[in-house]
């Protein structure tokens, strides 16, 4: 039984032992087979008792004792160890009930209690294993071996032995063994098992790759940037394991109820036995005290929340959402407002040329080639967009750059100048330039020998899924606010495309945090971002969400949730998953409390005997376990 249920296991197994146990067939698993043999012995005892009758009373009694001892072996040792440490657990209630029943001559009822309780324990353990199964599966995405270049030769090594700075060869069809940067080769990577993104990602030299991705096309040489045992995939697993051990508000609520309930039930049972014995018929009231002891056991309550949280967090990791704790998971389910950073979250953070205006007699390709001739000398973010739009452009000579204004140089004997409309006159293109700026573009003016010949519009384009995501969030009752340090014109143009009507612009990091505080005054608010400047706002929000593996370390550390991919459609899916898990948690808590409330008076006044109470209690526990496992299912 889990610690949450007040019972005690052997010391935690190491990950490799857990994996070995998970792969063991059920018929070789002692945790399953002992309760099964207990059940077989008990049912055999019933069959003998009902079919043969009094002549076989000894045989049926022996079978009941076998069932009792086998079932009790799964929880009595843990109960004793816990008592020796000064702790009371639910297994202690079951132990006392079984011993008391035997003393009073109810061996059959004691056997029923033992085998049903042991089966409930086995089901819970297997449920926890199933809930963690997806997490162990993530580690299997890393191959056991990798090929590295050593002195010009390809050498196969164990993936766990990879070190930073090695050159790794990844052939078509192979998985990437650890994080790295492509040094040669072009291909497409299938990252669906890690990020949840179904479309393969095109990669080329300079691109980062993550452990577990599948190389689907050409051979790649990848320089490792992480050790084989400490990469993005192992970090994901570590975060989820931490999350599964940290309890949420409802988990703590269940603990708070269960903790005093165990000694309270013991005291109540003692009082029932003493007062009833004083009033007469001690045998009857001691029996009822034992039944009360079992009826008020909060086992279903204690396991209901942790099991659901483990299942839900583990399944969220399968579609690319890493939730750092049970408390975060529960808060996630009540979010009603999301603040979103613009650059790199709503947009691709990859400015591209989206419009080219030219004067008479000048073609778009000429304008782009002239601008690229200069911009290839610049490190400005817009320069990369322009040079990418005109690959192979000749380089200008005598290039000089004036920070904040532009750049100029000589190309084929002509002086080319490229810069901001605030520095260079657009003349006849002025009205069109203003229209581009209204669409959220940053415009660059191109002069040739002092005459304006072109205007180039560059924009960090909105991610294609953003409008759909905003509509889906609205349908879920979640409002969206854009927070950005960008200027009002650009921000409002992109917000209009996205369908966002609440836009806060020209914000510094501290301004974003203040905006989160304002938005969170009346409702729970989440913040999603990916940069260092988002860290204060991520920390200030009820839920901070870091976007993608390329997010800054500061953003990821400040966040409560991390997306392994960059598809924003993960956001409404994650909210839906958290809300569903929260509903399941509430169902389990209510069901558990109703069972205790209903059984206690029925046991106290003798309406239900020990066997009936045990059966109802353990059936309820099985129902709670099966209901909690529903949180492991994910909706596409």
Coordinates of C-alpha atoms in Angstrom, one line a residue:
X1 CA 0.0 0.0 0.0
X2 CA 1.2 3.5 -0.7
X3 CA 2.5 5.7 2.1
X4 CA -0.5 8.0 1.3
X5 CA -2.7 5.2 2.5
X6 CA -1.0 5.0 5.8
X7 CA 0.7 1.7 5.0
X8 CA 4.4 1.1 4.6
X9 CA 6.4 -0.4 1.7
X10 CA 9.9 -1.7 1.6
X11 CA 12.5 1.0 0.8
X12 CA 12.0 2.5 -2.6
X13 CA 13.3 0.6 -5.6
X14 CA 15.9 2.2 -7.8
X15 CA 14.8 3.2 -11.3
X16 CA 16.4 0.1 -12.9
X17 CA 14.7 -2.1 -10.3
X18 CA 11.4 -0.4 -11.0
X19 CA 11.8 -1.0 -14.8
X20 CA 12.7 -4.7 -14.2
X21 CA 9.6 -5.1 -12.0
X22 CA 7.4 -3.3 -14.5
X23 CA 8.5 -5.8 -17.2
X24 CA 8.0 -8.9 -15.0
X25 CA 5.0 -11.1 -16.0
X26 CA 2.2 -10.9 -13.5
X27 CA 2.4 -14.6 -12.6
X28 CA 6.0 -14.0 -11.3
X29 CA 5.0 -10.9 -9.3
X30 CA 4.8 -11.7 -5.6
X31 CA 2.7 -8.5 -5.0
X32 CA 0.0 -10.0 -7.3
X33 CA 0.3 -13.7 -6.7
X34 CA 0.1 -13.7 -2.8
X35 CA -3.3 -11.9 -2.9
X36 CA -4.4 -14.2 -5.7
X37 CA -3.5 -17.3 -3.7
X38 CA -5.2 -15.8 -0.7
X39 CA -8.4 -15.3 -2.7
X40 CA -8.2 -18.8 -4.2
X41 CA -7.9 -20.3 -0.7
X42 CA -10.8 -18.2 0.6
X43 CA -13.1 -19.1 -2.3
X44 CA -12.1 -22.8 -2.0
X45 CA -13.0 -22.6 1.7
X46 CA -16.4 -21.2 0.9
X47 CA -17.0 -23.9 -1.8
X48 CA -16.1 -26.7 0.7
X49 CA -18.2 -25.1 3.4
X50 CA -21.3 -24.7 1.1
X51 CA -21.1 -28.0 -0.7
X52 CA -19.9 -30.5 1.8
X53 CA -21.1 -28.8 5.0
X54 CA -20.3 -29.8 8.5
X55 CA -18.3 -33.0 7.7
X56 CA -15.6 -30.8 6.0
X57 CA -15.6 -28.1 8.6
X58 CA -11.9 -28.7 9.4
X59 CA -10.9 -28.5 5.7
X60 CA -12.8 -25.2 5.2
X61 CA -11.3 -23.8 8.4
X62 CA -7.8 -24.7 7.2
X63 CA -8.4 -23.0 3.9
X64 CA -9.7 -19.9 5.6
X65 CA -6.5 -19.8 7.8
X66 CA -4.4 -20.1 4.6
X67 CA -6.3 -17.2 3.1
X68 CA -5.9 -15.2 6.2
X69 CA -2.2 -15.7 6.7
X70 CA -1.4 -15.1 3.0
X71 CA -3.5 -11.9 2.9
X72 CA -2.2 -10.6 6.2
X73 CA 1.4 -11.1 5.1
X74 CA 1.0 -8.2 2.7
X75 CA 0.1 -5.6 5.3
X76 CA 0.7 -6.8 8.9
X77 CA 4.6 -6.5 8.7
X78 CA 4.3 -2.9 7.5
X79 CA 1.8 -2.1 10.2
X80 CA 4.1 -3.4 12.9
X81 CA 7.1 -1.5 11.5
X82 CA 5.0 1.7 11.5
X83 CA 3.9 1.2 15.1
X84 CA 7.5 0.7 16.2
X85 CA 8.3 4.1 14.6
X86 CA 5.4 5.6 16.6
X87 CA 3.1 6.0 13.6
X88 CA -0.5 4.8 13.2
X89 CA -1.7 3.7 9.8
X90 CA -4.7 2.2 8.2
X91 CA -3.0 -1.1 8.0
X92 CA -2.9 -1.1 11.8
X93 CA -6.7 -0.8 11.8
X94 CA -7.0 -3.8 9.5
X95 CA -4.5 -5.8 11.6
X96 CA -6.4 -5.1 14.8
X97 CA -9.7 -6.0 13.1
X98 CA -8.3 -9.3 11.8
X99 CA -6.7 -10.3 15.1
X100 CA -9.9 -9.3 17.0
X101 CA -12.1 -11.3 14.6
X102 CA -9.9 -14.4 15.1
X103 CA -10.0 -14.0 18.9
X104 CA -13.8 -13.8 18.7
X105 CA -14.0 -16.9 16.5
X106 CA -14.7 -15.1 13.2
X107 CA -11.9 -16.7 11.2
X108 CA -13.9 -16.7 8.0
X109 CA -14.6 -12.9 8.3
X110 CA -10.9 -12.3 9.2
X111 CA -9.9 -14.2 6.1
X112 CA -12.3 -12.1 4.0
X113 CA -10.9 -8.9 5.4
X114 CA -7.3 -10.0 4.8
X115 CA -7.7 -11.2 1.2
X116 CA -9.9 -8.3 0.1
X117 CA -7.5 -5.7 1.7
X118 CA -4.5 -7.4 0.2
X119 CA -6.1 -7.4 -3.3
X120 CA -7.0 -3.7 -2.9
X121 CA -3.3 -3.1 -2.0
X122 CA -2.1 -5.0 -5.0
X123 CA -4.5 -3.1 -7.3
X124 CA -3.3 0.2 -6.0
X125 CA 0.4 -0.8 -6.4
X126 CA -0.3 -1.9 -10.0
X127 CA -2.3 1.2 -10.6
X128 CA 0.7 3.3 -9.5
X129 CA 3.0 1.3 -11.7
X130 CA 0.7 1.8 -14.7
X131 CA 0.5 5.5 -13.9
X132 CA 4.3 5.7 -13.9
X133 CA 4.7 3.4 -16.9
X134 CA 4.6 6.3 -19.4
X135 CA 7.4 8.0 -17.5
X136 CA 9.6 4.9 -17.7
X137 CA 8.7 4.7 -21.4
X138 CA 10.2 8.1 -22.0
X139 CA 13.6 6.8 -20.8
X140 CA 13.3 4.0 -23.4
X141 CA 13.3 6.7 -26.1
X142 CA 17.1 6.9 -25.6
X143 CA 19.0 4.2 -27.5
X144 CA 21.3 1.9 -25.5
X145 CA 24.2 2.7 -27.8
X146 CA 25.5 5.6 -29.9
X147 CA 28.1 6.0 -32.7
X148 CA 30.8 8.6 -32.2
X149 CA 33.7 9.8 -34.4
X150 CA 37.1 9.1 -33.0
X151 CA 40.2 9.9 -35.0
X152 CA 38.1 9.6 -38.2
X153 CA 36.7 6.2 -37.3
X154 CA 33.1 5.5 -36.2
X155 CA 33.0 3.8 -32.8
X156 CA 30.0 2.5 -31.0
X157 CA 29.7 3.4 -27.3
X158 CA 27.1 3.1 -24.6
X159 CA 24.7 6.0 -24.7
X160 CA 25.1 6.6 -20.9
X161 CA 28.9 7.1 -21.5
X162 CA 28.4 10.0 -23.9
X163 CA 30.2 13.2 -22.8
X164 CA 29.8 16.9 -23.9
X165 CA 31.8 17.8 -27.0
X166 CA 31.8 14.4 -28.7
X167 CA 30.9 14.1 -32.4
X168 CA 27.9 11.7 -32.7
X169 CA 26.8 10.1 -36.0
X170 CA 23.0 9.6 -36.3
X171 CA 22.0 7.5 -39.2
X172 CA 18.5 7.5 -40.8
X173 CA 16.0 5.7 -38.6
X174 CA 18.1 6.0 -35.5
X175 CA 17.2 7.9 -32.3
X176 CA 19.4 10.8 -31.0
X177 CA 21.1 9.6 -27.9
X178 CA 21.6 12.9 -26.2
X179 CA 21.2 16.7 -26.8
X180 CA 23.4 18.3 -29.3
X181 CA 23.9 20.7 -32.2
X182 CA 24.1 19.6 -35.9
X183 CA 27.6 20.1 -37.4
X184 CA 26.9 18.5 -40.8
X185 CA 24.1 17.0 -42.7
X186 CA 20.4 17.9 -43.3
X187 CA 17.4 15.8 -42.3
X188 CA 14.0 15.9 -40.7
X189 CA 13.4 14.7 -37.1
X190 CA 10.3 13.0 -35.7
X191 CA 9.9 14.5 -32.2
X192 CA 6.3 13.4 -31.6
X193 CA 7.2 11.1 -28.7
X194 CA 8.8 14.0 -26.9
X195 CA 7.0 17.2 -27.8
X196 CA 3.7 15.9 -29.1
X197 CA 4.3 17.7 -32.4
X198 CA 3.1 15.4 -35.2
X199 CA 4.9 17.1 -38.1
X200 CA 8.6 16.3 -38.5
X201 CA 11.0 19.2 -38.0
X202 CA 13.5 20.1 -40.8
X203 CA 17.0 20.5 -39.4
X204 CA 20.3 21.7 -40.8
X205 CA 23.8 22.6 -39.5
X206 CA 23.6 24.8 -36.5
X207 CA 20.2 23.5 -35.3
X208 CA 19.8 22.0 -31.9
X209 CA 18.4 18.5 -31.5
X210 CA 17.0 16.7 -28.4
X211 CA 17.6 13.3 -27.0
X212 CA 14.9 10.8 -28.2
X213 CA 14.2 12.4 -31.5
X214 CA 14.1 10.0 -34.6
X215 CA 16.2 10.9 -37.6
X216 CA 14.0 10.1 -40.5
X217 CA 16.1 11.1 -43.6
X218 CA 19.8 11.9 -44.1
X219 CA 22.8 11.1 -41.9
X220 CA 23.7 13.7 -39.3
X221 CA 26.8 14.6 -37.4
X222 CA 25.9 16.0 -34.0
X223 CA 28.2 17.6 -31.5
X224 CA 26.9 16.6 -28.0
X225 CA 26.0 19.4 -25.7
X226 CA 24.8 17.2 -22.8
X227 CA 26.1 14.0 -21.2
X228 CA 24.2 10.8 -21.9
X229 CA 22.8 10.7 -18.4
X230 CA 22.0 14.4 -18.1
X231 CA 20.0 15.6 -21.1
X232 CA 16.6 17.2 -21.8
X233 CA 14.8 13.8 -21.7
X234 CA 16.3 12.8 -18.3
X235 CA 15.4 16.3 -17.0
X236 CA 11.8 15.8 -18.1
X237 CA 11.6 12.4 -16.3
X238 CA 13.2 13.9 -13.2
X239 CA 10.8 16.8 -13.1
X240 CA 7.8 14.5 -13.5
X241 CA 9.1 12.2 -10.8
X242 CA 9.5 15.2 -8.4
X243 CA 6.0 16.3 -9.3
X244 CA 4.5 12.9 -8.5
X245 CA 5.9 13.0 -5.0
X246 CA 4.8 16.6 -4.2
X247 CA 1.2 16.8 -3.0
X248 CA -1.4 19.2 -4.0
X249 CA -4.0 21.0 -1.9
X250 CA -6.5 18.1 -2.2
X251 CA -3.8 15.5 -1.4
X252 CA -3.0 17.5 1.7
X253 CA -6.8 17.7 2.5
X254 CA -7.0 13.9 2.3
X255 CA -4.0 13.6 4.5
X256 CA -5.4 16.1 7.0
X257 CA -8.6 14.1 7.2
X258 CA -7.0 10.7 7.4
X259 CA -4.3 11.6 9.9
X260 CA -6.6 12.3 12.9
X261 CA -9.2 9.8 11.7
X262 CA -7.0 6.7 12.3
X263 CA -6.4 7.4 16.1
X264 CA -10.0 8.8 16.2
X265 CA -11.4 5.5 14.9
X266 CA -9.3 3.5 17.4
X267 CA -10.6 5.6 20.3
X268 CA -14.2 5.3 19.0
X269 CA -13.9 1.5 18.7
X270 CA -12.5 1.2 22.3
X271 CA -15.3 3.4 23.6
X272 CA -17.9 1.2 21.8
X273 CA -16.4 -1.9 23.2
X274 CA -16.1 -0.6 26.8
X275 CA -19.4 1.2 27.0
X276 CA -21.2 -1.7 25.3
X277 CA -19.6 -4.2 27.7
X278 CA -20.6 -2.2 30.7
X279 CA -24.2 -2.1 29.5
X280 CA -24.2 -5.8 28.8
X281 CA -23.4 -8.3 26.1
X282 CA -19.6 -7.6 25.8
X283 CA -19.2 -10.2 23.0
X284 CA -21.7 -8.3 20.8
X285 CA -20.3 -4.9 21.4
X286 CA -16.6 -5.9 21.1
X287 CA -17.6 -7.4 17.7
X288 CA -19.3 -4.2 16.7
X289 CA -16.3 -2.2 17.8
X290 CA -14.2 -4.3 15.4
X291 CA -16.7 -3.6 12.6
X292 CA -16.7 0.1 13.4
X293 CA -12.9 0.0 13.2
X294 CA -13.0 -1.3 9.6
X295 CA -16.0 0.8 8.6
X296 CA -14.3 4.1 9.5
X297 CA -11.0 3.2 7.8
X298 CA -10.2 6.1 5.4
X299 CA -8.1 4.0 3.0
X300 CA -10.1 5.0 -0.1
X301 CA -9.8 8.6 0.9
X302 CA -6.1 8.5 1.4
X303 CA -5.3 6.9 -1.9
X304 CA -7.9 8.7 -4.0
X305 CA -5.9 11.9 -4.6
X306 CA -2.3 10.8 -4.9
X307 CA -3.2 8.1 -7.4
X308 CA -5.1 10.5 -9.6
X309 CA -2.3 13.1 -9.5
X310 CA 0.3 10.5 -10.4
X311 CA -1.8 9.2 -13.3
X312 CA -2.6 12.7 -14.6
X313 CA 1.0 14.1 -14.4
X314 CA 2.4 11.0 -16.0
X315 CA 0.0 11.1 -18.9
X316 CA 0.5 14.9 -19.4
X317 CA 4.2 14.3 -20.0
X318 CA 3.3 11.9 -22.9
X319 CA 1.9 14.8 -24.9
X320 CA 4.6 17.3 -24.0
X321 CA 3.4 19.0 -20.8
X322 CA 5.7 18.8 -17.8
X323 CA 3.9 19.7 -14.6
X324 CA 6.3 20.2 -11.7
X325 CA 4.1 19.2 -8.7
X326 CA 0.7 17.9 -7.6
X327 CA -0.2 21.3 -6.2
X328 CA 0.5 22.9 -9.6
X329 CA -1.6 20.3 -11.3
X330 CA -4.6 21.2 -9.0
X331 CA -4.1 24.9 -9.5
X332 CA -3.9 24.4 -13.2
X333 CA -7.5 23.2 -13.2
X334 CA -8.9 26.4 -11.9
X335 CA -7.1 28.9 -14.2
X336 CA -9.6 31.4 -15.9
X337 CA -7.1 33.9 -17.4
X338 CA -3.9 33.5 -19.4
X339 CA -1.3 36.2 -20.0
X340 CA 0.8 35.5 -23.0
X341 CA 4.2 36.9 -24.1
X342 CA 4.3 38.0 -27.7
X343 CA 7.8 37.3 -29.0
X344 CA 8.7 33.7 -29.2
X345 CA 5.4 32.6 -27.8
X346 CA 2.7 34.0 -30.0
X347 CA 5.2 34.6 -32.7
X348 CA 8.0 32.4 -34.2
X349 CA 10.8 34.7 -33.0
X350 CA 12.2 34.4 -36.5
X351 CA 11.6 37.7 -38.4
X352 CA 11.0 37.2 -42.1
X353 CA 10.5 39.5 -45.1
X354 CA 6.8 39.7 -45.7
X355 CA 6.5 42.6 -48.2
X356 CA 8.7 44.5 -50.7
X357 CA 7.7 47.9 -52.2
X358 CA 9.8 49.2 -55.1
X359 CA 10.1 52.4 -57.1
X360 CA 9.5 52.4 -60.9
X361 CA 12.1 50.4 -62.8
X362 CA 13.3 48.4 -59.7
X363 CA 12.4 44.8 -59.2
X364 CA 11.9 43.1 -55.9
X365 CA 14.8 40.8 -56.4
X366 CA 17.1 43.8 -57.1
X367 CA 15.9 45.6 -54.0
X368 CA 16.5 42.6 -51.8
X369 CA 19.9 41.9 -53.4
X370 CA 21.1 45.5 -52.7
X371 CA 19.8 45.4 -49.1
X372 CA 21.3 42.0 -48.5
X373 CA 24.7 43.1 -49.9
X374 CA 24.9 45.4 -46.8
X375 CA 23.0 43.5 -44.2
X376 CA 25.2 40.4 -44.4
X377 CA 27.7 42.6 -42.6
X378 CA 25.3 43.4 -39.8
X379 CA 24.3 41.5 -36.6
X380 CA 20.9 43.2 -36.3
X381 CA 18.0 40.7 -36.1
X382 CA 16.3 42.2 -39.2
X383 CA 19.5 41.7 -41.2
X384 CA 19.2 37.9 -40.9
X385 CA 15.7 38.1 -42.4
X386 CA 16.8 40.2 -45.3
X387 CA 19.9 38.1 -46.1
X388 CA 17.8 35.0 -45.9
X389 CA 15.4 36.5 -48.5
X390 CA 18.3 37.0 -50.9
X391 CA 20.7 34.1 -50.6
X392 CA 23.8 34.4 -52.7
X393 CA 23.8 38.2 -52.8
X394 CA 27.2 39.9 -53.5
X395 CA 28.8 41.6 -50.6
X396 CA 29.2 45.4 -50.6
X397 CA 32.4 47.2 -49.9
X398 CA 33.4 50.0 -47.5
X399 CA 30.4 49.2 -45.3
X400 CA 29.8 51.4 -42.3
X401 CA 27.0 51.0 -39.8
X402 CA 25.4 53.6 -37.6
X403 CA 23.7 52.0 -34.6
X404 CA 20.0 52.8 -34.4
X405 CA 19.9 54.3 -37.9
X406 CA 21.2 51.9 -40.6
X407 CA 24.0 50.8 -42.8
X408 CA 25.6 51.9 -46.0
X409 CA 28.3 50.8 -48.5
X410 CA 29.4 50.5 -52.1
X411 CA 28.0 47.9 -54.5
X412 CA 29.0 47.9 -58.2
X413 CA 30.0 51.6 -57.9
X414 CA 26.7 52.7 -56.4
X415 CA 26.3 53.9 -52.8
X416 CA 23.6 51.7 -51.2
X417 CA 22.0 52.8 -47.9
X418 CA 19.6 50.8 -45.8
X419 CA 17.9 52.0 -42.7
X420 CA 14.9 53.1 -40.7
X421 CA 12.2 55.4 -42.1
X422 CA 13.0 57.7 -39.3
X423 CA 16.5 58.1 -40.8
X424 CA 15.9 57.7 -44.5
X425 CA 13.2 59.5 -46.6
X426 CA 10.7 57.2 -48.2
X427 CA 9.3 60.0 -50.5
X428 CA 6.8 58.4 -52.9
X429 CA 6.6 55.2 -50.9
X430 CA 5.5 57.0 -47.7
X431 CA 1.8 56.1 -47.7
X432 CA 2.5 52.5 -48.5
X433 CA 5.2 52.4 -45.8
X434 CA 2.7 53.6 -43.2
X435 CA 0.3 50.9 -44.3
X436 CA 2.9 48.2 -43.8
X437 CA 3.7 49.6 -40.3
X438 CA 0.0 49.5 -39.5
X439 CA 0.1 45.8 -40.3
X440 CA 2.7 45.3 -37.6
X441 CA 5.8 45.2 -39.9
X442 CA 9.1 46.8 -39.2
X443 CA 10.0 48.7 -42.4
X444 CA 13.5 49.2 -43.9
X445 CA 14.1 51.8 -46.6
X446 CA 16.7 51.2 -49.3
X447 CA 18.4 54.1 -51.1
X448 CA 20.6 53.9 -54.2
X449 CA 22.8 56.9 -54.7
X450 CA 20.6 59.0 -52.4
X451 CA 17.3 58.1 -54.0
X452 CA 14.7 55.9 -52.3
X453 CA 14.3 52.7 -54.5
X454 CA 12.5 50.3 -52.1
X455 CA 10.9 49.6 -48.8
X456 CA 11.2 46.1 -47.2
X457 CA 8.7 45.0 -44.6
X458 CA 9.9 42.5 -42.0
X459 CA 7.8 40.9 -39.4
X460 CA 8.0 38.2 -36.7
X461 CA 5.0 36.2 -38.0
X462 CA 2.3 34.9 -35.7
X463 CA 2.4 31.1 -35.2
X464 CA -0.3 29.7 -37.5
X465 CA -2.2 27.9 -34.6
X466 CA -2.6 31.0 -32.4
X467 CA -6.1 32.2 -33.6
X468 CA -7.4 28.6 -33.2
X469 CA -5.9 28.4 -29.7
X470 CA -7.4 31.8 -28.6
X471 CA -10.8 30.7 -29.8
X472 CA -10.5 27.3 -28.0
X473 CA -9.5 29.0 -24.8
X474 CA -12.4 31.4 -25.1
X475 CA -14.7 28.4 -25.5
X476 CA -13.2 27.0 -22.3
X477 CA -14.1 30.2 -20.4
X478 CA -10.4 31.4 -20.3
X479 CA -9.6 35.0 -21.3
X480 CA -6.3 35.9 -23.0
X481 CA -4.1 39.0 -22.5
X482 CA -1.0 39.8 -24.5
X483 CA 1.9 41.2 -22.6
X484 CA 4.8 42.6 -24.6
X485 CA 7.7 45.0 -24.6
X486 CA 7.1 45.8 -28.2
X487 CA 5.5 49.1 -29.5
X488 CA 1.7 49.5 -29.6
X489 CA 1.3 49.5 -33.4
X490 CA 3.1 46.2 -33.9
X491 CA 1.6 44.5 -30.9
X492 CA -2.0 45.6 -31.7
X493 CA -1.7 44.4 -35.3
X494 CA -0.5 40.9 -34.2
X495 CA -3.2 40.8 -31.5
X496 CA -5.9 41.6 -34.0
X497 CA -4.7 38.7 -36.1
X498 CA -4.7 36.4 -33.1
X499 CA -8.1 37.5 -31.9
X500 CA -6.8 39.0 -28.6
X501 CA -8.5 42.2 -27.5
X502 CA -6.6 42.9 -24.3
X503 CA -3.1 44.1 -25.1
X504 CA -0.5 45.6 -22.7
X505 CA 2.4 47.1 -24.6
X506 CA 5.9 48.6 -24.0
X507 CA 6.3 46.6 -20.8
X508 CA 9.6 46.0 -18.9
X509 CA 10.0 42.8 -17.0
X510 CA 8.8 44.4 -13.8
X511 CA 5.8 45.9 -15.6
X512 CA 4.8 42.4 -16.8
X513 CA 5.0 41.1 -13.2
X514 CA 2.8 44.0 -12.0
X515 CA 0.3 43.3 -14.8
X516 CA 0.1 39.7 -13.6
X517 CA -0.7 41.0 -10.1
X518 CA -3.4 43.2 -11.5
X519 CA -5.0 40.4 -13.6
X520 CA -4.8 38.0 -10.7
X521 CA -6.7 40.1 -8.2
X522 CA -10.1 38.6 -9.0
X523 CA -9.3 35.2 -10.7
X524 CA -6.5 32.7 -11.0
X525 CA -4.1 33.6 -13.8
X526 CA -1.4 31.8 -15.7
X527 CA 1.5 33.3 -17.6
X528 CA 3.2 31.7 -20.6
X529 CA 6.5 32.9 -21.9
X530 CA 10.0 31.8 -23.0
X531 CA 12.5 34.5 -22.3
X532 CA 14.6 35.9 -19.4
X533 CA 12.4 39.0 -19.3
X534 CA 9.4 36.8 -18.7
X535 CA 10.9 35.2 -15.5
X536 CA 9.4 37.7 -13.0
X537 CA 5.9 37.4 -14.5
X538 CA 6.2 33.6 -14.6
X539 CA 7.1 33.6 -10.9
X540 CA 4.3 36.1 -10.0
X541 CA 1.5 34.1 -11.8
X542 CA -0.6 31.4 -10.1
X543 CA 0.8 29.1 -12.8
X544 CA 3.9 30.0 -14.8
X545 CA 4.3 28.1 -18.1
X546 CA 7.7 28.0 -19.9
X547 CA 7.4 27.6 -23.7
X548 CA 9.5 25.0 -25.5
X549 CA 13.0 23.5 -25.1
X550 CA 14.5 26.7 -26.4
X551 CA 13.2 28.8 -23.6
X552 CA 15.7 30.4 -21.4
X553 CA 16.9 28.7 -18.2
X554 CA 15.5 31.6 -16.1
X555 CA 12.1 31.1 -17.6
X556 CA 12.1 27.3 -17.1
X557 CA 13.3 27.7 -13.5
X558 CA 10.6 30.3 -12.7
X559 CA 7.8 28.3 -14.3
X560 CA 5.5 25.7 -12.8
X561 CA 4.8 24.0 -16.1
X562 CA 7.0 23.5 -19.1
X563 CA 6.1 22.6 -22.7
X564 CA 8.6 20.4 -24.4
X565 CA 7.3 21.5 -27.8
X566 CA 6.4 24.8 -29.4
X567 CA 2.8 24.1 -30.5
X568 CA 0.5 26.4 -28.6
X569 CA -2.3 23.9 -29.1
X570 CA -0.8 22.2 -26.1
X571 CA -2.2 25.0 -23.9
X572 CA -6.0 24.3 -24.2
X573 CA -5.3 20.6 -24.2
X574 CA -3.3 20.9 -20.9
X575 CA -6.1 23.0 -19.3
X576 CA -8.7 20.4 -20.4
X577 CA -6.6 17.6 -19.0
X578 CA -6.1 19.4 -15.6
X579 CA -9.8 20.2 -15.3
X580 CA -10.7 16.6 -16.0
X581 CA -8.2 15.4 -13.4
X582 CA -9.5 17.9 -10.8
X583 CA -13.1 16.6 -11.4
X584 CA -11.9 13.1 -10.9
X585 CA -10.2 14.1 -7.6
X586 CA -13.3 15.7 -6.4
X587 CA -15.4 12.6 -7.3
X588 CA -13.0 10.4 -5.4
X589 CA -13.0 12.5 -2.3
X590 CA -16.8 12.8 -2.2
X591 CA -17.2 9.0 -2.8
X592 CA -14.6 8.2 -0.1
X593 CA -16.3 10.4 2.5
X594 CA -19.7 9.1 1.7
X595 CA -18.6 5.5 2.2
X596 CA -17.3 6.3 5.7
X597 CA -20.4 8.4 6.6
X598 CA -22.7 5.6 5.4
X599 CA -20.9 2.6 6.9
X600 CA -20.1 4.0 10.3
X601 CA -23.7 4.1 11.7
X602 CA -24.6 0.9 9.9
X603 CA -21.7 -0.8 11.7
X604 CA -22.4 0.9 15.0
X605 CA -26.0 -0.3 15.2
X606 CA -25.3 -3.8 13.9
X607 CA -27.0 -3.5 10.5
X608 CA -23.9 -4.7 8.7
X609 CA -21.5 -7.4 9.9
X610 CA -17.7 -7.5 9.6
X611 CA -17.8 -9.4 6.3
X612 CA -20.3 -7.0 4.7
X613 CA -18.4 -3.9 5.8
X614 CA -15.1 -5.3 4.5
X615 CA -16.7 -6.1 1.2
X616 CA -18.3 -2.7 0.7
X617 CA -15.1 -0.9 1.8
X618 CA -12.8 -2.8 -0.5
X619 CA -15.2 -2.5 -3.5
X620 CA -15.3 1.2 -2.9
X621 CA -11.5 1.3 -2.8
X622 CA -11.3 -0.6 -6.1
X623 CA -13.9 1.9 -7.6
X624 CA -11.7 4.8 -6.4
X625 CA -8.6 3.3 -7.9
X626 CA -10.2 2.6 -11.3
X627 CA -11.8 6.1 -11.3
X628 CA -8.4 7.7 -10.5
X629 CA -6.7 5.8 -13.4
X630 CA -9.1 7.6 -15.8
X631 CA -6.9 10.6 -15.3
X632 CA -4.2 8.8 -17.2
X633 CA -6.2 8.9 -20.4
X634 CA -5.5 11.8 -22.7
X635 CA -7.8 13.4 -25.2
X636 CA -6.4 14.1 -28.7

